[in-house]
Amino acid sequence: MAASSNSSLSGSSVSSDPEDYQPPIWKSYLYQLQQEASRPKRITCPQEMESRPKYYGREFHGLISRERADELLAGTEGAYLIRESQRQPGTYTLALRFGGQTLNYRLFYDGKHFVGEKRFESVHDLVTDGLITLYIETKAAEYIAKMTTNPIYQHLGYTSLLRDKITHRLNRTRSEPKKVTFQQNDKITPSPLSRRTTLKDGPEKHCSYEKIHNFKVHTFRGPHWCEYCANFMWGLIAQGVRCSDCGLNVHKQCSKLVPSDCQPDLRRIKKVFSCDLTTLVKAHNTQRPMVLDMCIKEIEHRGLKSEGLYRVSGFTDHIEDVRLAFDRDGEKADISANTYSDINIIAGALKLYLRDLPIPVITYDVYSKFIQAAKITDPDSRLEAVHDGLLQLPPAHYEALRYLMTHLKRVTMYEKDNYMNSENLGIVFGPTLMRPPDQNTLATLNDMRYQKLIVQLLIEHEDILF
């Protein structure tokens, strides 16, 4: 194990495959400490204990005192046993020898063994991990506290090579959209407003939306090093966290310092529907979700005059077929008239996509701001409040909403044919684009008229709000 990993400690080659990419040097100190940590030594009970729970082995010594456990473990670093507590019969204690003293931990079992957050298949694995953690955190406490001060993550070329698949980074140009004030005479006065990205309807494909990493606790098989600080991720299980969208591996403490620059890997994005909006557009490097672009294009090509557009439901099984086509084929999904002659199927699929977003287009964070804006009686102040809410949306959500509202505005231009005005569309899209964070049924019912009003305002004033 040690020999096979030493080569990675000083590797400096850059492979054309990002999965094989190694930064100039991995820091080996914590790895060496893990190798030095004591190995667990089970102290078995010489007699069979009738009271022994079925999930413990011969390391169970029954109802013995702390002093007796200390005697049994004395002089053997890494030795351990399990005893039943004399103070609280029916509860169990792990006694572990470390640093010349006996440490006692309350031991639990719920299908797996644990004394803290980590769950283990066996007590032996728990003790192994515990001895590693105790040794490293004792020997290297100061080193661990300082290990994030000089991260390799910010080294020139490292982030771009690893995160963008050995390709160019996305352009990160920033500019400012218009900030408008609404006056009684309906004139619009532009003023500057800082915003993270330019959102405009155009052909460009490279988008600079920021995305936070989706870190989840992960167990690494074999030696792994943190891709933020370059230090070894110690322990037997749950040694760190991995971004489920891009695969970045870091210490849990380092994850708090990683920039919001996740570039999702298409191989990790399993579907299109029910995928986070920002994750999807970053993974495909598009301005907007493909479902939005393709469905709107198809509807505007052959459905703007369709009576009850977006109000009339398409056949549910066919809508489900469209969903499966996008999940399977992505932008190659066939939603043409040859495959789905009823435009209501395409409109239904678009609504289903928006409804299934884990975070709605109008996000939970700003939901209450829009509801409060809808309650303002003065029309100009209300539009100001709505516009302020729009500027607080994540860029990908802002762009998706802008594009959708531009489309719905075009739908209302054919009201004589499709009988869909901004109020009708507000009724349809209000609950689809806005959902209260707590998912409270009563709150949802009470807010429905405000949801409708917000979407109605966004459609009617699309040209000045975005």
mmCIF file with all atom_site columns, N, CA and C in Angstrom, residues 304-359:
data_model
loop_
_atom_site.group_PDB
_atom_site.id
_atom_site.type_symbol
_atom_site.label_atom_id
_atom_site.label_alt_id
_atom_site.label_comp_id
_atom_site.label_asym_id
_atom_site.label_entity_id
_atom_site.label_seq_id
_atom_site.pdbx_PDB_ins_code
_atom_site.Cartn_x
_atom_site.Cartn_y
_atom_site.Cartn_z
_atom_site.occupancy
_atom_site.B_iso_or_equiv
_atom_site.pdbx_formal_charge
_atom_site.auth_seq_id
_atom_site.auth_comp_id
_atom_site.auth_asym_id
_atom_site.auth_atom_id
_atom_site.pdbx_PDB_model_num
ATOM 1   N N  . LEU A 1 304 ? -48.445 28.708 -31.937 1.00 0.00 ? 304 LEU A N  1
ATOM 2   C CA . LEU A 1 304 ? -48.861 29.959 -31.292 1.00 0.00 ? 304 LEU A CA 1
ATOM 3   C C  . LEU A 1 304 ? -50.348 30.247 -31.448 1.00 0.00 ? 304 LEU A C  1
ATOM 4   N N  . LYS A 1 305 ? -50.954 29.712 -32.477 1.00 0.00 ? 305 LYS A N  1
ATOM 5   C CA . LYS A 1 305 ? -52.384 29.967 -32.704 1.00 0.00 ? 305 LYS A CA 1
ATOM 6   C C  . LYS A 1 305 ? -53.273 28.837 -32.174 1.00 0.00 ? 305 LYS A C  1
ATOM 7   N N  . SER A 1 306 ? -52.647 27.871 -31.494 1.00 0.00 ? 306 SER A N  1
ATOM 8   C CA . SER A 1 306 ? -53.411 26.737 -30.978 1.00 0.00 ? 306 SER A CA 1
ATOM 9   C C  . SER A 1 306 ? -54.315 27.170 -29.827 1.00 0.00 ? 306 SER A C  1
ATOM 10  N N  . GLU A 1 307 ? -55.589 26.893 -29.938 1.00 0.00 ? 307 GLU A N  1
ATOM 11  C CA . GLU A 1 307 ? -56.561 27.320 -28.926 1.00 0.00 ? 307 GLU A CA 1
ATOM 12  C C  . GLU A 1 307 ? -56.247 26.670 -27.573 1.00 0.00 ? 307 GLU A C  1
ATOM 13  N N  . GLY A 1 308 ? -56.196 27.534 -26.540 1.00 0.00 ? 308 GLY A N  1
ATOM 14  C CA . GLY A 1 308 ? -55.920 27.041 -25.186 1.00 0.00 ? 308 GLY A CA 1
ATOM 15  C C  . GLY A 1 308 ? -54.496 26.593 -24.967 1.00 0.00 ? 308 GLY A C  1
ATOM 16  N N  . LEU A 1 309 ? -53.553 27.157 -25.725 1.00 0.00 ? 309 LEU A N  1
ATOM 17  C CA . LEU A 1 309 ? -52.149 26.791 -25.588 1.00 0.00 ? 309 LEU A CA 1
ATOM 18  C C  . LEU A 1 309 ? -51.698 26.929 -24.132 1.00 0.00 ? 309 LEU A C  1
ATOM 19  N N  . TYR A 1 310 ? -51.079 25.913 -23.600 1.00 0.00 ? 310 TYR A N  1
ATOM 20  C CA . TYR A 1 310 ? -50.615 25.795 -22.211 1.00 0.00 ? 310 TYR A CA 1
ATOM 21  C C  . TYR A 1 310 ? -51.741 25.523 -21.218 1.00 0.00 ? 310 TYR A C  1
ATOM 22  N N  . ARG A 1 311 ? -52.989 25.821 -21.603 1.00 0.00 ? 311 ARG A N  1
ATOM 23  C CA . ARG A 1 311 ? -54.119 25.518 -20.705 1.00 0.00 ? 311 ARG A CA 1
ATOM 24  C C  . ARG A 1 311 ? -54.672 24.127 -20.983 1.00 0.00 ? 311 ARG A C  1
ATOM 25  N N  . VAL A 1 312 ? -54.736 23.768 -22.269 1.00 0.00 ? 312 VAL A N  1
ATOM 26  C CA . VAL A 1 312 ? -55.243 22.453 -22.660 1.00 0.00 ? 312 VAL A CA 1
ATOM 27  C C  . VAL A 1 312 ? -54.146 21.410 -22.438 1.00 0.00 ? 312 VAL A C  1
ATOM 28  N N  . SER A 1 313 ? -54.508 20.322 -21.788 1.00 0.00 ? 313 SER A N  1
ATOM 29  C CA . SER A 1 313 ? -53.517 19.285 -21.471 1.00 0.00 ? 313 SER A CA 1
ATOM 30  C C  . SER A 1 313 ? -53.297 18.355 -22.653 1.00 0.00 ? 313 SER A C  1
ATOM 31  N N  . GLY A 1 314 ? -52.051 17.945 -22.832 1.00 0.00 ? 314 GLY A N  1
ATOM 32  C CA . GLY A 1 314 ? -51.731 16.915 -23.810 1.00 0.00 ? 314 GLY A CA 1
ATOM 33  C C  . GLY A 1 314 ? -51.903 15.542 -23.187 1.00 0.00 ? 314 GLY A C  1
ATOM 34  N N  . PHE A 1 315 ? -51.827 14.510 -24.001 1.00 0.00 ? 315 PHE A N  1
ATOM 35  C CA . PHE A 1 315 ? -51.982 13.138 -23.518 1.00 0.00 ? 315 PHE A CA 1
ATOM 36  C C  . PHE A 1 315 ? -50.812 12.812 -22.583 1.00 0.00 ? 315 PHE A C  1
ATOM 37  N N  . THR A 1 316 ? -51.136 12.410 -21.344 1.00 0.00 ? 316 THR A N  1
ATOM 38  C CA . THR A 1 316 ? -50.121 12.223 -20.303 1.00 0.00 ? 316 THR A CA 1
ATOM 39  C C  . THR A 1 316 ? -49.033 11.238 -20.713 1.00 0.00 ? 316 THR A C  1
ATOM 40  N N  . ASP A 1 317 ? -49.409 10.121 -21.331 1.00 0.00 ? 317 ASP A N  1
ATOM 41  C CA . ASP A 1 317 ? -48.405 9.122  -21.719 1.00 0.00 ? 317 ASP A CA 1
ATOM 42  C C  . ASP A 1 317 ? -47.432 9.671  -22.750 1.00 0.00 ? 317 ASP A C  1
ATOM 43  N N  . HIS A 1 318 ? -47.936 10.513 -23.654 1.00 0.00 ? 318 HIS A N  1
ATOM 44  C CA . HIS A 1 318 ? -47.062 11.100 -24.670 1.00 0.00 ? 318 HIS A CA 1
ATOM 45  C C  . HIS A 1 318 ? -46.133 12.152 -24.051 1.00 0.00 ? 318 HIS A C  1
ATOM 46  N N  . ILE A 1 319 ? -46.637 12.899 -23.071 1.00 0.00 ? 319 ILE A N  1
ATOM 47  C CA . ILE A 1 319 ? -45.780 13.860 -22.355 1.00 0.00 ? 319 ILE A CA 1
ATOM 48  C C  . ILE A 1 319 ? -44.657 13.115 -21.646 1.00 0.00 ? 319 ILE A C  1
ATOM 49  N N  . GLU A 1 320 ? -44.992 11.971 -21.056 1.00 0.00 ? 320 GLU A N  1
ATOM 50  C CA . GLU A 1 320 ? -43.978 11.156 -20.395 1.00 0.00 ? 320 GLU A CA 1
ATOM 51  C C  . GLU A 1 320 ? -42.957 10.638 -21.408 1.00 0.00 ? 320 GLU A C  1
ATOM 52  N N  . ASP A 1 321 ? -43.411 10.335 -22.622 1.00 0.00 ? 321 ASP A N  1
ATOM 53  C CA . ASP A 1 321 ? -42.490 9.903  -23.680 1.00 0.00 ? 321 ASP A CA 1
ATOM 54  C C  . ASP A 1 321 ? -41.493 11.000 -24.027 1.00 0.00 ? 321 ASP A C  1
ATOM 55  N N  . VAL A 1 322 ? -41.974 12.250 -24.052 1.00 0.00 ? 322 VAL A N  1
ATOM 56  C CA . VAL A 1 322 ? -41.086 13.380 -24.336 1.00 0.00 ? 322 VAL A CA 1
ATOM 57  C C  . VAL A 1 322 ? -40.040 13.511 -23.227 1.00 0.00 ? 322 VAL A C  1
ATOM 58  N N  . ARG A 1 323 ? -40.485 13.371 -21.996 1.00 0.00 ? 323 ARG A N  1
ATOM 59  C CA . ARG A 1 323 ? -39.550 13.440 -20.870 1.00 0.00 ? 323 ARG A CA 1
ATOM 60  C C  . ARG A 1 323 ? -38.464 12.374 -20.999 1.00 0.00 ? 323 ARG A C  1
ATOM 61  N N  . LEU A 1 324 ? -38.873 11.160 -21.286 1.00 0.00 ? 324 LEU A N  1
ATOM 62  C CA . LEU A 1 324 ? -37.912 10.072 -21.428 1.00 0.00 ? 324 LEU A CA 1
ATOM 63  C C  . LEU A 1 324 ? -36.954 10.319 -22.596 1.00 0.00 ? 324 LEU A C  1
ATOM 64  N N  . ALA A 1 325 ? -37.482 10.920 -23.678 1.00 0.00 ? 325 ALA A N  1
ATOM 65  C CA . ALA A 1 325 ? -36.639 11.224 -24.839 1.00 0.00 ? 325 ALA A CA 1
ATOM 66  C C  . ALA A 1 325 ? -35.554 12.220 -24.482 1.00 0.00 ? 325 ALA A C  1
ATOM 67  N N  . PHE A 1 326 ? -35.888 13.261 -23.710 1.00 0.00 ? 326 PHE A N  1
ATOM 68  C CA . PHE A 1 326 ? -34.884 14.246 -23.294 1.00 0.00 ? 326 PHE A CA 1
ATOM 69  C C  . PHE A 1 326 ? -33.876 13.608 -22.344 1.00 0.00 ? 326 PHE A C  1
ATOM 70  N N  . ASP A 1 327 ? -34.350 12.798 -21.405 1.00 0.00 ? 327 ASP A N  1
ATOM 71  C CA . ASP A 1 327 ? -33.435 12.152 -20.465 1.00 0.00 ? 327 ASP A CA 1
ATOM 72  C C  . ASP A 1 327 ? -32.483 11.198 -21.178 1.00 0.00 ? 327 ASP A C  1
ATOM 73  N N  . ARG A 1 328 ? -32.977 10.561 -22.234 1.00 0.00 ? 328 ARG A N  1
ATOM 74  C CA . ARG A 1 328 ? -32.172 9.567  -22.945 1.00 0.00 ? 328 ARG A CA 1
ATOM 75  C C  . ARG A 1 328 ? -31.278 10.195 -24.015 1.00 0.00 ? 328 ARG A C  1
ATOM 76  N N  . ASP A 1 329 ? -31.844 11.118 -24.792 1.00 0.00 ? 329 ASP A N  1
ATOM 77  C CA . ASP A 1 329 ? -31.170 11.627 -25.986 1.00 0.00 ? 329 ASP A CA 1
ATOM 78  C C  . ASP A 1 329 ? -30.702 13.071 -25.872 1.00 0.00 ? 329 ASP A C  1
ATOM 79  N N  . GLY A 1 330 ? -31.111 13.785 -24.830 1.00 0.00 ? 330 GLY A N  1
ATOM 80  C CA . GLY A 1 330 ? -30.693 15.171 -24.671 1.00 0.00 ? 330 GLY A CA 1
ATOM 81  C C  . GLY A 1 330 ? -31.166 16.039 -25.820 1.00 0.00 ? 330 GLY A C  1
ATOM 82  N N  . GLU A 1 331 ? -30.250 16.844 -26.353 1.00 0.00 ? 331 GLU A N  1
ATOM 83  C CA . GLU A 1 331 ? -30.607 17.776 -27.412 1.00 0.00 ? 331 GLU A CA 1
ATOM 84  C C  . GLU A 1 331 ? -30.947 17.083 -28.732 1.00 0.00 ? 331 GLU A C  1
ATOM 85  N N  . LYS A 1 332 ? -30.722 15.787 -28.826 1.00 0.00 ? 332 LYS A N  1
ATOM 86  C CA . LYS A 1 332 ? -31.078 15.031 -30.031 1.00 0.00 ? 332 LYS A CA 1
ATOM 87  C C  . LYS A 1 332 ? -32.499 14.462 -29.964 1.00 0.00 ? 332 LYS A C  1
ATOM 88  N N  . ALA A 1 333 ? -33.209 14.762 -28.875 1.00 0.00 ? 333 ALA A N  1
ATOM 89  C CA . ALA A 1 333 ? -34.588 14.276 -28.738 1.00 0.00 ? 333 ALA A CA 1
ATOM 90  C C  . ALA A 1 333 ? -35.447 14.804 -29.888 1.00 0.00 ? 333 ALA A C  1
ATOM 91  N N  . ASP A 1 334 ? -36.276 13.946 -30.446 1.00 0.00 ? 334 ASP A N  1
ATOM 92  C CA . ASP A 1 334 ? -37.146 14.322 -31.567 1.00 0.00 ? 334 ASP A CA 1
ATOM 93  C C  . ASP A 1 334 ? -38.517 14.722 -31.036 1.00 0.00 ? 334 ASP A C  1
ATOM 94  N N  . ILE A 1 335 ? -38.812 16.026 -31.087 1.00 0.00 ? 335 ILE A N  1
ATOM 95  C CA . ILE A 1 335 ? -40.131 16.515 -30.644 1.00 0.00 ? 335 ILE A CA 1
ATOM 96  C C  . ILE A 1 335 ? -40.860 17.186 -31.807 1.00 0.00 ? 335 ILE A C  1
ATOM 97  N N  . SER A 1 336 ? -40.499 16.815 -33.011 1.00 0.00 ? 336 SER A N  1
ATOM 98  C CA . SER A 1 336 ? -41.093 17.425 -34.205 1.00 0.00 ? 336 SER A CA 1
ATOM 99  C C  . SER A 1 336 ? -42.535 16.973 -34.388 1.00 0.00 ? 336 SER A C  1
ATOM 100 N N  . ALA A 1 337 ? -43.223 17.636 -35.326 1.00 0.00 ? 337 ALA A N  1
ATOM 101 C CA . ALA A 1 337 ? -44.618 17.306 -35.623 1.00 0.00 ? 337 ALA A CA 1
ATOM 102 C C  . ALA A 1 337 ? -44.752 15.888 -36.153 1.00 0.00 ? 337 ALA A C  1
ATOM 103 N N  . ASN A 1 338 ? -43.715 15.375 -36.767 1.00 0.00 ? 338 ASN A N  1
ATOM 104 C CA . ASN A 1 338 ? -43.768 14.012 -37.273 1.00 0.00 ? 338 ASN A CA 1
ATOM 105 C C  . ASN A 1 338 ? -43.913 12.995 -36.147 1.00 0.00 ? 338 ASN A C  1
ATOM 106 N N  . THR A 1 339 ? -43.353 13.335 -34.994 1.00 0.00 ? 339 THR A N  1
ATOM 107 C CA . THR A 1 339 ? -43.409 12.423 -33.841 1.00 0.00 ? 339 THR A CA 1
ATOM 108 C C  . THR A 1 339 ? -44.571 12.762 -32.909 1.00 0.00 ? 339 THR A C  1
ATOM 109 N N  . TYR A 1 340 ? -44.782 14.061 -32.668 1.00 0.00 ? 340 TYR A N  1
ATOM 110 C CA . TYR A 1 340 ? -45.864 14.512 -31.785 1.00 0.00 ? 340 TYR A CA 1
ATOM 111 C C  . TYR A 1 340 ? -46.649 15.606 -32.500 1.00 0.00 ? 340 TYR A C  1
ATOM 112 N N  . SER A 1 341 ? -47.708 15.212 -33.150 1.00 0.00 ? 341 SER A N  1
ATOM 113 C CA . SER A 1 341 ? -48.485 16.173 -33.938 1.00 0.00 ? 341 SER A CA 1
ATOM 114 C C  . SER A 1 341 ? -49.263 17.148 -33.061 1.00 0.00 ? 341 SER A C  1
ATOM 115 N N  . ASP A 1 342 ? -49.619 16.725 -31.839 1.00 0.00 ? 342 ASP A N  1
ATOM 116 C CA . ASP A 1 342 ? -50.370 17.583 -30.923 1.00 0.00 ? 342 ASP A CA 1
ATOM 117 C C  . ASP A 1 342 ? -49.404 18.501 -30.188 1.00 0.00 ? 342 ASP A C  1
ATOM 118 N N  . ILE A 1 343 ? -49.490 19.795 -30.449 1.00 0.00 ? 343 ILE A N  1
ATOM 119 C CA . ILE A 1 343 ? -48.566 20.753 -29.829 1.00 0.00 ? 343 ILE A CA 1
ATOM 120 C C  . ILE A 1 343 ? -48.754 20.822 -28.320 1.00 0.00 ? 343 ILE A C  1
ATOM 121 N N  . ASN A 1 344 ? -49.934 20.406 -27.838 1.00 0.00 ? 344 ASN A N  1
ATOM 122 C CA . ASN A 1 344 ? -50.181 20.426 -26.392 1.00 0.00 ? 344 ASN A CA 1
ATOM 123 C C  . ASN A 1 344 ? -49.288 19.425 -25.652 1.00 0.00 ? 344 ASN A C  1
ATOM 124 N N  . ILE A 1 345 ? -48.804 18.418 -26.346 1.00 0.00 ? 345 ILE A N  1
ATOM 125 C CA . ILE A 1 345 ? -47.863 17.469 -25.740 1.00 0.00 ? 345 ILE A CA 1
ATOM 126 C C  . ILE A 1 345 ? -46.540 18.173 -25.453 1.00 0.00 ? 345 ILE A C  1
ATOM 127 N N  . ILE A 1 346 ? -46.079 18.979 -26.401 1.00 0.00 ? 346 ILE A N  1
ATOM 128 C CA . ILE A 1 346 ? -44.821 19.716 -26.221 1.00 0.00 ? 346 ILE A CA 1
ATOM 129 C C  . ILE A 1 346 ? -44.984 20.770 -25.134 1.00 0.00 ? 346 ILE A C  1
ATOM 130 N N  . ALA A 1 347 ? -46.121 21.479 -25.155 1.00 0.00 ? 347 ALA A N  1
ATOM 131 C CA . ALA A 1 347 ? -46.384 22.478 -24.113 1.00 0.00 ? 347 ALA A CA 1
ATOM 132 C C  . ALA A 1 347 ? -46.466 21.812 -22.745 1.00 0.00 ? 347 ALA A C  1
ATOM 133 N N  . GLY A 1 348 ? -47.091 20.640 -22.689 1.00 0.00 ? 348 GLY A N  1
ATOM 134 C CA . GLY A 1 348 ? -47.191 19.908 -21.419 1.00 0.00 ? 348 GLY A CA 1
ATOM 135 C C  . GLY A 1 348 ? -45.840 19.444 -20.922 1.00 0.00 ? 348 GLY A C  1
ATOM 136 N N  . ALA A 1 349 ? -44.974 19.026 -21.846 1.00 0.00 ? 349 ALA A N  1
ATOM 137 C CA . ALA A 1 349 ? -43.631 18.601 -21.460 1.00 0.00 ? 349 ALA A CA 1
ATOM 138 C C  . ALA A 1 349 ? -42.821 19.773 -20.897 1.00 0.00 ? 349 ALA A C  1
ATOM 139 N N  . LEU A 1 350 ? -42.985 20.942 -21.479 1.00 0.00 ? 350 LEU A N  1
ATOM 140 C CA . LEU A 1 350 ? -42.292 22.127 -20.988 1.00 0.00 ? 350 LEU A CA 1
ATOM 141 C C  . LEU A 1 350 ? -42.749 22.465 -19.566 1.00 0.00 ? 350 LEU A C  1
ATOM 142 N N  . LYS A 1 351 ? -44.067 22.430 -19.353 1.00 0.00 ? 351 LYS A N  1
ATOM 143 C CA . LYS A 1 351 ? -44.591 22.701 -18.006 1.00 0.00 ? 351 LYS A CA 1
ATOM 144 C C  . LYS A 1 351 ? -44.109 21.650 -17.015 1.00 0.00 ? 351 LYS A C  1
ATOM 145 N N  . LEU A 1 352 ? -44.072 20.387 -17.437 1.00 0.00 ? 352 LEU A N  1
ATOM 146 C CA . LEU A 1 352 ? -43.598 19.319 -16.555 1.00 0.00 ? 352 LEU A CA 1
ATOM 147 C C  . LEU A 1 352 ? -42.136 19.537 -16.182 1.00 0.00 ? 352 LEU A C  1
ATOM 148 N N  . TYR A 1 353 ? -41.313 19.941 -17.147 1.00 0.00 ? 353 TYR A N  1
ATOM 149 C CA . TYR A 1 353 ? -39.904 20.198 -16.862 1.00 0.00 ? 353 TYR A CA 1
ATOM 150 C C  . TYR A 1 353 ? -39.762 21.283 -15.796 1.00 0.00 ? 353 TYR A C  1
ATOM 151 N N  . LEU A 1 354 ? -40.480 22.379 -15.969 1.00 0.00 ? 354 LEU A N  1
ATOM 152 C CA . LEU A 1 354 ? -40.401 23.490 -15.021 1.00 0.00 ? 354 LEU A CA 1
ATOM 153 C C  . LEU A 1 354 ? -40.927 23.080 -13.651 1.00 0.00 ? 354 LEU A C  1
ATOM 154 N N  . ARG A 1 355 ? -41.960 22.275 -13.658 1.00 0.00 ? 355 ARG A N  1
ATOM 155 C CA . ARG A 1 355 ? -42.575 21.839 -12.396 1.00 0.00 ? 355 ARG A CA 1
ATOM 156 C C  . ARG A 1 355 ? -41.672 20.872 -11.640 1.00 0.00 ? 355 ARG A C  1
ATOM 157 N N  . ASP A 1 356 ? -40.872 20.087 -12.369 1.00 0.00 ? 356 ASP A N  1
ATOM 158 C CA . ASP A 1 356 ? -40.029 19.070 -11.743 1.00 0.00 ? 356 ASP A CA 1
ATOM 159 C C  . ASP A 1 356 ? -38.670 19.583 -11.295 1.00 0.00 ? 356 ASP A C  1
ATOM 160 N N  . LEU A 1 357 ? -38.369 20.845 -11.554 1.00 0.00 ? 357 LEU A N  1
ATOM 161 C CA . LEU A 1 357 ? -37.080 21.385 -11.113 1.00 0.00 ? 357 LEU A CA 1
ATOM 162 C C  . LEU A 1 357 ? -36.954 21.274 -9.596  1.00 0.00 ? 357 LEU A C  1
ATOM 163 N N  . PRO A 1 358 ? -35.847 20.766 -9.075  1.00 0.00 ? 358 PRO A N  1
ATOM 164 C CA . PRO A 1 358 ? -35.692 20.668 -7.622  1.00 0.00 ? 358 PRO A CA 1
ATOM 165 C C  . PRO A 1 358 ? -35.704 22.035 -6.938  1.00 0.00 ? 358 PRO A C  1
ATOM 166 N N  . ILE A 1 359 ? -35.178 23.027 -7.620  1.00 0.00 ? 359 ILE A N  1
ATOM 167 C CA . ILE A 1 359 ? -35.284 24.419 -7.165  1.00 0.00 ? 359 ILE A CA 1
ATOM 168 C C  . ILE A 1 359 ? -36.045 25.164 -8.243  1.00 0.00 ? 359 ILE A C  1
#
